[in-house]
Each structure stands twice: as C-alpha cells, then as structure tokens.
mmCIF file of C-alpha atoms in Angstrom:
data_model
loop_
_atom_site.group_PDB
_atom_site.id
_atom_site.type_symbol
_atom_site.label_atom_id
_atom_site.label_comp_id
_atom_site.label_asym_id
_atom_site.label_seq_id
_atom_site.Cartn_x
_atom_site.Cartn_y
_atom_site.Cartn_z
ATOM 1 C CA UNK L 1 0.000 0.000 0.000
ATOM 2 C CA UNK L 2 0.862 2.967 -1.162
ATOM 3 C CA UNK L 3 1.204 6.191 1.509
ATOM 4 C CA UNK L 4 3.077 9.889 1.291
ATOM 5 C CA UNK L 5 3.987 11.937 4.535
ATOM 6 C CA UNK L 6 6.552 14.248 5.205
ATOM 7 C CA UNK L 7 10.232 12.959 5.991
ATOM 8 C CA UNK L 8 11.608 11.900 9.295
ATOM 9 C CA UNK L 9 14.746 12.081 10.677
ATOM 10 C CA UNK L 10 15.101 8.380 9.964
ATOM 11 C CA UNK L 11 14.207 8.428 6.478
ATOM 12 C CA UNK L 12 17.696 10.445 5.714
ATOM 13 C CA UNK L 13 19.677 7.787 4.948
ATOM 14 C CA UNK L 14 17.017 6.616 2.142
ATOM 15 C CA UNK L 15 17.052 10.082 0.620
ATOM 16 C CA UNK L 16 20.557 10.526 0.254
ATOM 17 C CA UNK L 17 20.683 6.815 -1.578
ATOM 18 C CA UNK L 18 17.385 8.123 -3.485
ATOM 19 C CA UNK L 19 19.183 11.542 -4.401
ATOM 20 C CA UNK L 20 22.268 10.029 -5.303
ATOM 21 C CA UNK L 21 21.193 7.586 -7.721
ATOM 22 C CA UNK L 22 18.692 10.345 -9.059
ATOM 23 C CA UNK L 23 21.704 12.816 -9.626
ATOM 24 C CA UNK L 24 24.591 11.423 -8.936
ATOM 25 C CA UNK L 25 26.042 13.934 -6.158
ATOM 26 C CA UNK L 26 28.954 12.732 -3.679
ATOM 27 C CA UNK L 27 28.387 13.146 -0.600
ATOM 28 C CA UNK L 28 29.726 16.899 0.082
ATOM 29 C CA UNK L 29 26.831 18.009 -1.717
ATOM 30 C CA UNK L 30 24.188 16.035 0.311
ATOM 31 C CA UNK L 31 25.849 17.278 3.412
ATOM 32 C CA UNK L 32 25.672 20.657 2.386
ATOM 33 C CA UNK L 33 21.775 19.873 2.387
ATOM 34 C CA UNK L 34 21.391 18.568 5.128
ATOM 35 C CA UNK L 35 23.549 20.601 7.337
ATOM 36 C CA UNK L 36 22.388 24.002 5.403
ATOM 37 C CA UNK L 37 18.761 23.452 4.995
ATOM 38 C CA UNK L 38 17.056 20.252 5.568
ATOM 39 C CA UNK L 39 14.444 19.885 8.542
ATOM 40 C CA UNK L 40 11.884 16.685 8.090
ATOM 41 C CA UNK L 41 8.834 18.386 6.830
ATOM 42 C CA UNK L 42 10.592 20.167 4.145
ATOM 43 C CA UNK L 43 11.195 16.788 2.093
ATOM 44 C CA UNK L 44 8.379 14.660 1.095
ATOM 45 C CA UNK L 45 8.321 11.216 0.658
ATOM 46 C CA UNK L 46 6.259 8.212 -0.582
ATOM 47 C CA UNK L 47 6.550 4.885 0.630
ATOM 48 C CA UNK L 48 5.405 1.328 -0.311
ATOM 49 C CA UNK L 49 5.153 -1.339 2.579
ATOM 50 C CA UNK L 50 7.515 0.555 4.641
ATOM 51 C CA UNK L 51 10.175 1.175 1.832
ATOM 52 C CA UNK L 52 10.700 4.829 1.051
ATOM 53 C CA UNK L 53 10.880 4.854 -2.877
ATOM 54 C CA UNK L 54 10.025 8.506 -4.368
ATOM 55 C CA UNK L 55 11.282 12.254 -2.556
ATOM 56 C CA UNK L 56 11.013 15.969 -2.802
ATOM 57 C CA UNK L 57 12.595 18.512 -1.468
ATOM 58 C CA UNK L 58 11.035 21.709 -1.076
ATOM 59 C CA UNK L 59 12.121 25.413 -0.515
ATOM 60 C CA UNK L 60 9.779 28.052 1.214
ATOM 61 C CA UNK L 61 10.444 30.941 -1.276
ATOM 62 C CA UNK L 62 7.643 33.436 -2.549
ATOM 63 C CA UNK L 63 6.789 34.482 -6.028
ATOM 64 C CA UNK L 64 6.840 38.578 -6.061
ATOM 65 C CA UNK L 65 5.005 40.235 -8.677
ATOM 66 C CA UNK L 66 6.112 44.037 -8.739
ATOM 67 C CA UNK L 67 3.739 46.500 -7.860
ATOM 68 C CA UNK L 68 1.285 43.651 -6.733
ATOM 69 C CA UNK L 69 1.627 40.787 -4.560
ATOM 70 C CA UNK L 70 4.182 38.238 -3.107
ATOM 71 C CA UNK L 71 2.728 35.010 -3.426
ATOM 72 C CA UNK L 72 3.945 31.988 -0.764
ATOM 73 C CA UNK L 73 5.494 29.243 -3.369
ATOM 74 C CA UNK L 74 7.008 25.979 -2.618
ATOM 75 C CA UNK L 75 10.466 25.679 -4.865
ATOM 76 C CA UNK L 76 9.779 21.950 -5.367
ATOM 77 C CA UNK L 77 14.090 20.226 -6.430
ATOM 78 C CA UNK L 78 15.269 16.712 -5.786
ATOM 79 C CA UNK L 79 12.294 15.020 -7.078
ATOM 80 C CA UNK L 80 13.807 11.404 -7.510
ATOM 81 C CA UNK L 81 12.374 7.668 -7.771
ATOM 82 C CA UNK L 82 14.066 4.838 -7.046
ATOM 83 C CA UNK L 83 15.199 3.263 -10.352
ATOM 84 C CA UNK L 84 13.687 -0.246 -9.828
ATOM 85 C CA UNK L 85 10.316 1.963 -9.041
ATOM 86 C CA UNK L 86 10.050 3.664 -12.322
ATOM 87 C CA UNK L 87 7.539 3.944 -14.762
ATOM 88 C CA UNK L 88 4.723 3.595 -12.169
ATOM 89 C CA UNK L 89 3.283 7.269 -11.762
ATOM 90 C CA UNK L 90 4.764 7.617 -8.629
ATOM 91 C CA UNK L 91 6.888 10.737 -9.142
ATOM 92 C CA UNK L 92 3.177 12.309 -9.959
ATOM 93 C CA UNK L 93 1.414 10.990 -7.010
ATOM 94 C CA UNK L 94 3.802 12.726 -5.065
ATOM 95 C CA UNK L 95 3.611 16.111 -7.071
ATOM 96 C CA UNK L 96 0.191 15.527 -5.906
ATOM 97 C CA UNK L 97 0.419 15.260 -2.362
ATOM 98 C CA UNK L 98 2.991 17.879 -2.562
ATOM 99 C CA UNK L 99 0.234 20.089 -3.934
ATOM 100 C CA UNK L 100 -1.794 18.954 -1.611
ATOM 101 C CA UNK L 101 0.868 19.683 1.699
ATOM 102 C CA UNK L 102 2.169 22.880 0.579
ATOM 103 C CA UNK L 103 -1.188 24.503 0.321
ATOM 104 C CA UNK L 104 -2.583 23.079 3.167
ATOM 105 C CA UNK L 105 -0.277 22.632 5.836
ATOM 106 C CA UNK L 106 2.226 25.195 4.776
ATOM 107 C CA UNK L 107 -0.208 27.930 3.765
ATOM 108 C CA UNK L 108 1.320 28.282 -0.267
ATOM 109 C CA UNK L 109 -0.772 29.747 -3.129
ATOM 110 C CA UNK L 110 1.896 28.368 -5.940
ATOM 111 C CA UNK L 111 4.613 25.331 -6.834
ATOM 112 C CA UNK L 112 7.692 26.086 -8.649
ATOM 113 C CA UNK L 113 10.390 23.728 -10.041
ATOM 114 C CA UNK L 114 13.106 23.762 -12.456
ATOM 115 C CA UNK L 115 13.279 20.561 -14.607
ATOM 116 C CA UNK L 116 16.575 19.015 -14.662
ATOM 117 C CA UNK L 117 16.269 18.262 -18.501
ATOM 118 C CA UNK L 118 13.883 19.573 -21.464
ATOM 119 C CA UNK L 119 12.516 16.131 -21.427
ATOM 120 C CA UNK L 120 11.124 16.487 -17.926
ATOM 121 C CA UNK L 121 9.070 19.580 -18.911
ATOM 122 C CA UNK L 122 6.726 17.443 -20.542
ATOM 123 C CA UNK L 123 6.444 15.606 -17.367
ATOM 124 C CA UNK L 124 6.106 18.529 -14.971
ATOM 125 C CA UNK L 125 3.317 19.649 -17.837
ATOM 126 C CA UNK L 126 1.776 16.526 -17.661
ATOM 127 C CA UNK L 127 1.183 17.109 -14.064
ATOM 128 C CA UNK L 128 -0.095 20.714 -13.996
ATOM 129 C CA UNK L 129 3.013 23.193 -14.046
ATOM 130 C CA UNK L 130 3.464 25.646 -17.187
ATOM 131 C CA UNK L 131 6.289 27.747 -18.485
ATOM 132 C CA UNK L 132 6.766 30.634 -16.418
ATOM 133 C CA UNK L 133 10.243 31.610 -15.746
ATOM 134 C CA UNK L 134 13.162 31.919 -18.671
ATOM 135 C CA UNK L 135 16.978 33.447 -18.662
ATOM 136 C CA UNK L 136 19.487 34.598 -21.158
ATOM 137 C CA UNK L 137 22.465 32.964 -21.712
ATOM 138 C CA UNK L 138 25.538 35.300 -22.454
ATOM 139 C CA UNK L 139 28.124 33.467 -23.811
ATOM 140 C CA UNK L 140 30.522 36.296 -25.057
ATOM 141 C CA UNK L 141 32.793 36.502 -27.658
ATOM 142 C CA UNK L 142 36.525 35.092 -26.940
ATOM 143 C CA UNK L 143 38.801 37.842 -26.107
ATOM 144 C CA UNK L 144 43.048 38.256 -26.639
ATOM 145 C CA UNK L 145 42.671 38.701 -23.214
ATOM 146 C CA UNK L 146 40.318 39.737 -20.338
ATOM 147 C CA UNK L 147 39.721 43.257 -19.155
ATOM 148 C CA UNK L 148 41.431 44.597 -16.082
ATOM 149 C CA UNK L 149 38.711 45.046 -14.087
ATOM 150 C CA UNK L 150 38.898 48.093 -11.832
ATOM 151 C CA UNK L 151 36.711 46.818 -8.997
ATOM 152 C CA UNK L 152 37.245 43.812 -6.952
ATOM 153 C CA UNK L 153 34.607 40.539 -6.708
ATOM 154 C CA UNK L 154 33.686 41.305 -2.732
ATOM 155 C CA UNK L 155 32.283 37.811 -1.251
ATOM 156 C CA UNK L 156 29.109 38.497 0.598
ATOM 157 C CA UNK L 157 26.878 36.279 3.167
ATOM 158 C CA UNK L 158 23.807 34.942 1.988
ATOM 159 C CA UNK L 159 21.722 37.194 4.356
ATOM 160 C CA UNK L 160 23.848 40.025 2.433
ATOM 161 C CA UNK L 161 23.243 38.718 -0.718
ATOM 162 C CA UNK L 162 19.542 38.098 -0.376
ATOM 163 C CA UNK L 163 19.100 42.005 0.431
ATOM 164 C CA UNK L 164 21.022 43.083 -2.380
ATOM 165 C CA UNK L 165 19.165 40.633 -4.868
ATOM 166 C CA UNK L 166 15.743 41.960 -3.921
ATOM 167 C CA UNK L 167 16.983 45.525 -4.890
ATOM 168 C CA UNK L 168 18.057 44.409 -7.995
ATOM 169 C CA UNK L 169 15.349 42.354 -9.125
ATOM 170 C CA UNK L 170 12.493 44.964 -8.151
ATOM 171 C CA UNK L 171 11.332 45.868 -10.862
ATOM 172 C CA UNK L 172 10.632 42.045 -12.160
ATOM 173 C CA UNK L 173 8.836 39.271 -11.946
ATOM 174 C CA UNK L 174 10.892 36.912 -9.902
ATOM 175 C CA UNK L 175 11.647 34.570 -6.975
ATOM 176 C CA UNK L 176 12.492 35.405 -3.721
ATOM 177 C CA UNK L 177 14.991 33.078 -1.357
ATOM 178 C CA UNK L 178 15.036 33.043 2.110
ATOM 179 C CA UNK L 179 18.046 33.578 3.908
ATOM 180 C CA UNK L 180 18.855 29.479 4.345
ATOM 181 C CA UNK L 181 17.855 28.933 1.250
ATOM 182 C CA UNK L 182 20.639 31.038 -0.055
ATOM 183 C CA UNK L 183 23.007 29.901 2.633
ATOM 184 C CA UNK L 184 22.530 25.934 1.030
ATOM 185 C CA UNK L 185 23.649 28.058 -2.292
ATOM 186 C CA UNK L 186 26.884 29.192 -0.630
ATOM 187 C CA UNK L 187 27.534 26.084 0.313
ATOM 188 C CA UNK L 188 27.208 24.208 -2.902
ATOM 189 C CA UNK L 189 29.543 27.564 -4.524
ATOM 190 C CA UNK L 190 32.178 27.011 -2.029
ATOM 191 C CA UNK L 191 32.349 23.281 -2.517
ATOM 192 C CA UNK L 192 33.134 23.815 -6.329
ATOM 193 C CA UNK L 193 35.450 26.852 -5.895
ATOM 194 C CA UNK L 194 33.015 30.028 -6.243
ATOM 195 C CA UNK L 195 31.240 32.101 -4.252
ATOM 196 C CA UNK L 196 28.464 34.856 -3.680
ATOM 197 C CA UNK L 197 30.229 38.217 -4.695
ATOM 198 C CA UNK L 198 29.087 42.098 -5.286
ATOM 199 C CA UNK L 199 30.906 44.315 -7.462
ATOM 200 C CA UNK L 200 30.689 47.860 -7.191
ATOM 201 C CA UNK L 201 30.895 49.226 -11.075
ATOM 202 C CA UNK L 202 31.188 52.674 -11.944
ATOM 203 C CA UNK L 203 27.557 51.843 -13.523
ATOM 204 C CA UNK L 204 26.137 50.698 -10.361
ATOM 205 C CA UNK L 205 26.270 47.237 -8.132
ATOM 206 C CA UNK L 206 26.018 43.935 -10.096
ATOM 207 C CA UNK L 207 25.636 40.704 -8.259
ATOM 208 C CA UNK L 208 27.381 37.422 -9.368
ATOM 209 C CA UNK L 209 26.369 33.943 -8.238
ATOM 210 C CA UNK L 210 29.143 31.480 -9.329
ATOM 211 C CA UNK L 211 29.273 28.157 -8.815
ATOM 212 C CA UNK L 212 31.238 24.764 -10.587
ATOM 213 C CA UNK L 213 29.609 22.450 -13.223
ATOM 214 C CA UNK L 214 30.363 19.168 -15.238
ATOM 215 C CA UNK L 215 34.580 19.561 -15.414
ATOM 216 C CA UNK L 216 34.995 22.260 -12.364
ATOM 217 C CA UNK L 217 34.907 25.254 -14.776
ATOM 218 C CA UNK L 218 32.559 27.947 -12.835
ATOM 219 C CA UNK L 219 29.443 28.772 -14.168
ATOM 220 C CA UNK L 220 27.953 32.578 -13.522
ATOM 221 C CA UNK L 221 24.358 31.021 -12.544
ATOM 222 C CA UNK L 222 23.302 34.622 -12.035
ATOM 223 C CA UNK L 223 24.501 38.043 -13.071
ATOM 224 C CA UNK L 224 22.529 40.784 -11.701
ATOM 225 C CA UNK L 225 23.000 44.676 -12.440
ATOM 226 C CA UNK L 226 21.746 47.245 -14.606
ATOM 227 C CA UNK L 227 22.682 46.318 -18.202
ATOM 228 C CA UNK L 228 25.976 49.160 -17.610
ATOM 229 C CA UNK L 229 27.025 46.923 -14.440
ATOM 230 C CA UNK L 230 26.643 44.009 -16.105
ATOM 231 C CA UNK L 231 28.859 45.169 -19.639
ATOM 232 C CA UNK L 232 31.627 46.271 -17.078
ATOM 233 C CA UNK L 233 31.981 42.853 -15.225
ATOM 234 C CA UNK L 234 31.679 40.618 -18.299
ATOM 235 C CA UNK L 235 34.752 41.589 -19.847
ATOM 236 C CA UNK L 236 36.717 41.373 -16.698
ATOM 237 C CA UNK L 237 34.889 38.051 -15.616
ATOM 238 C CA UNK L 238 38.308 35.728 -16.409
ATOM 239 C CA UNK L 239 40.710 37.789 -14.738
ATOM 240 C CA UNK L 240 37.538 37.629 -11.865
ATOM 241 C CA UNK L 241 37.342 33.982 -11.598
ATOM 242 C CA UNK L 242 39.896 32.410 -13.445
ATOM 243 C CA UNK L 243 37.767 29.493 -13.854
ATOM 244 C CA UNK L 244 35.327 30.818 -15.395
ATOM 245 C CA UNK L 245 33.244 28.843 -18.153
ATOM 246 C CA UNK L 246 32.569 32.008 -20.639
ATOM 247 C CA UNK L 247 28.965 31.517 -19.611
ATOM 248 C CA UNK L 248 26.559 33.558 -17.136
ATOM 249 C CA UNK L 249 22.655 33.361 -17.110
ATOM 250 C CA UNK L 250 20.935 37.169 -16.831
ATOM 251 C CA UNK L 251 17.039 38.044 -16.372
ATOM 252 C CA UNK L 252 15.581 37.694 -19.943
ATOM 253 C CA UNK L 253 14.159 36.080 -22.741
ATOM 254 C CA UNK L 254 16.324 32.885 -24.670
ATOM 255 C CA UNK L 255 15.642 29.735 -22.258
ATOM 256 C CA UNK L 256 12.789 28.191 -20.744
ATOM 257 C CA UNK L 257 13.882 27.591 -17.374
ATOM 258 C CA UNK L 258 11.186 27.269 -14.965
ATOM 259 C CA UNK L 259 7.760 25.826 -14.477
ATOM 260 C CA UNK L 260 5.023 27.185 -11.962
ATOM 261 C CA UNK L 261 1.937 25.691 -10.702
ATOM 262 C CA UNK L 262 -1.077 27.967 -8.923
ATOM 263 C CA UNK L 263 -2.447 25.813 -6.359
ATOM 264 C CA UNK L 264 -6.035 27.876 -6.230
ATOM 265 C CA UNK L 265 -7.968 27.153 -9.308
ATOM 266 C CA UNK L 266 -8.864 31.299 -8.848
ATOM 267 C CA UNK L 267 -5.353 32.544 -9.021
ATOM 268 C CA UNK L 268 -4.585 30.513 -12.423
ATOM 269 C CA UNK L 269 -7.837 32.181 -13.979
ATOM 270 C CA UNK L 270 -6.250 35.891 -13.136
ATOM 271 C CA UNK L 271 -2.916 34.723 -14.143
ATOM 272 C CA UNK L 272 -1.218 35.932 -17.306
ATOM 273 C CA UNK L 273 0.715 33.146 -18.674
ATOM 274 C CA UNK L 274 2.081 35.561 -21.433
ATOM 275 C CA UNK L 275 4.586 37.006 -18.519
ATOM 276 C CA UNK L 276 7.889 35.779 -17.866
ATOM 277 C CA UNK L 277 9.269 36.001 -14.720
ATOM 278 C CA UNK L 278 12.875 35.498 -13.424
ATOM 279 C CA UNK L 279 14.200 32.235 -11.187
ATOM 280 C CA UNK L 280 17.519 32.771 -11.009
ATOM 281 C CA UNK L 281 19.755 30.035 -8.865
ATOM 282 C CA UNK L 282 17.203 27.214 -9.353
ATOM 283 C CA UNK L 283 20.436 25.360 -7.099
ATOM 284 C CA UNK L 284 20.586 23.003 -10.313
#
C-alpha cells in the first residue's frame, strides 16, 4: 500500500541513496543539504510497505510580482524515484500530495520547479506546471585577453546577498529566497570553488552567483546589475574567476527555465501566462 507523509529524521539515509542515484552527487553536496537546509517536513516522501521509494525537497520561497503581490510558493528540487520503481506514476502521485501539503499545511498559493532536462518539462506539464520563468544565456565573444577590471569581486553572506538581490530584481517578476535557502547556495559555490560576490561598477552594483559544473569550470548562474554593471563585469569576468566557463545566465528572454503551478484554481484564472518572470539560482 501505497502512503506519502513528510520525511523523518530516519528516512535520511534513504534520501541521500534516493538523491544520489537520481543525480549522482557525492556526498559533500548532500551534506551541504542537510547541514544548510534540511528539517523533516521540508522533504516529502512516498513509501510502499515501509520502503521509502520517491522524494522531494522543497524550498519556502515566494513568487513577487512588482507593484502587486508576493505570493507563498514551494520551490519543489530533488524530485527522484528509485530506479527499480520507475515507470509507475509515482513521481506524480507525489507532485500531488505535494500540492496537496504545501497549500494546506504550509499555507502556499503556488509550486515552482526547475526541470533538470527539457525532457522532464513534458512531465512537470503533464502534471499541472506551465512555463513561467526563462533566462538569457551570455556566452561572449573570446577575447586576446580579459579586461582589467577596476573593482574587486567582494564575497558576501547569503543574508547580504539576499538584500542586495531583492533591490536588484524589483522591478521584475521573480523569486524570492530566504536567507537558508541562499546559505545551502553558498555552500554548494564554495564546494566547487566560487562564491556569492558584489561588485561595485562605476555603472552601479552587479551581483554574481558562481558556482562549478560538469569539469569544475565555474558557471555565472546569475549576473545581476543594470545592463551598464553588467557590460563592465563581463569583460573582466576571467581575470575575476579564473575558472570561469565564458557563460553567465541574466534576467531575460532565450531559455525556458522554470515551471510554476497555482495551487487555487482562482489565481490561475487571473494569471497571465504571457509574462515571464525570473528564477535565477534554481540550485541546479
């Protein structure tokens, strides 16, 4: 018999095994999770006679619309079956529940998630989410060499950074992370040799989230600034972080990204799916 509840303290071992055949992340990673973030009712699980085979993480974050309303939305990330449990509907009975939980016992109007291939946004669309949040990619031309920037990369603390990132972002349709939230984010930058920084342009502040992907180079999973801040740091971004991948993701058009669900059949009738909003970290 099937039956979903959130997590207890003894289920951790089964999530970690669960997350790390999912994903494939060492250990590090999962620590940073757990140490950072984690507390039982913010991971959801369903079990079969006793045997813990699907999970989901969630994030308390809140979808701000400027000049509106800040909605309460659960981040859903880590959704993972168990491979010898696949192809079963599980994963959606839990997205479900999940719907189910975060409305009612944690008081949410919306679900967000960030699929962790294109395939999977057929899936998430298959159970209710729809396009909502997109980036651009800025992949610059190669250089003879990098600028010399004239401003340093200044590492900040995630309550620092969270502050910052609300000024910048406004004027948009975005995401908002709590302070832990963004504190699990520091972690998984430091473990892969970046950071949280702020650097103070002539133009104005810019915000850089950087953090390692497939081969250790660092990706710039968020660049925030006006568009002045944001064409003085690009140049200067290798002498920056020397390991930098030539690639940083900015608010704007280019990539579907992220996937939102309204949870009140009201709010989805008043919502216009023509707007794109802004995710940003995503912690993918």
């Amino acid at each position: 018999m099937i039956h979903m509840r959130p997590s207890v303290p003894e289920d951790v071992p089964r999530q970690r095994e669960l997350w790390a055949l999912a994903f494939g992340d060492g250990g590090d990673y999962l620590d940073n999770f757990y140490q950072t973030y984690y507390r039982p009712e913010r991971v959801l699980v369903l079990e079969e006679a006793g045997t813990v085979l699907a999970m989901t993480a969630w994030f308390d974050s809140a979808l701000a619309e400027p000049g509106r309303e800040r909605w309460k939305a659960g981040y859903l990330y880590a959704v993972a079956t168990h491979p010898d449990a696949r192809g079963r509907g599980l994963a959606g009975a839990l997205l479900k529940y999940a719907a189910f939980y975060l409305r009612e016992e944690q008081g949410c109007q919306a679900m967000t998630t960030v699929p962790a291939e294109p395939s999977l946004h057929r899936f998430f669309a298959r159970n209710g989410f729809r396009e909502c949040f997109t980036h651009t990619r800025l992949t610059p031309a190669p250089a003879p060499a990098a600028a010399e920037p004239s401003f340093p990369l200044e590492p900040l603390s995630p309550e620092e950074y969270g502050r910052v990132r609300e000024e910048l972002l406004a004027g948009l349709l975005h995401i908002v992370y709590p302070a832990d939230a963004l504190a699990y984010q520091a972690g998984c930058c430091r473990l892969s040799g970046g950071g949280l920084y702020l650097a103070r342009t002539a133009a104005g502040p810019a915000l850089l989230c950087a953090e390692g992907g497939e081969g250790g180079a660092l990706l710039v999973k968020e660049l925030l600034g006006c568009p002045g801040a944001r064409a003085l740091v690009l140049p200067c971004l290798k002498n920056l972080l020397p390991g930098w991948s030539g690639a940083a993701r900015v608010p704007g058009p280019g990539t579907e990204f992220g996937m939102l669900q309204w949870l009140y059949p009201g709010l989805e009738a008043r919502w216009d799916w023509s707007a794109e909003g802004y995710l940003g970290l995503a912690f993918d």
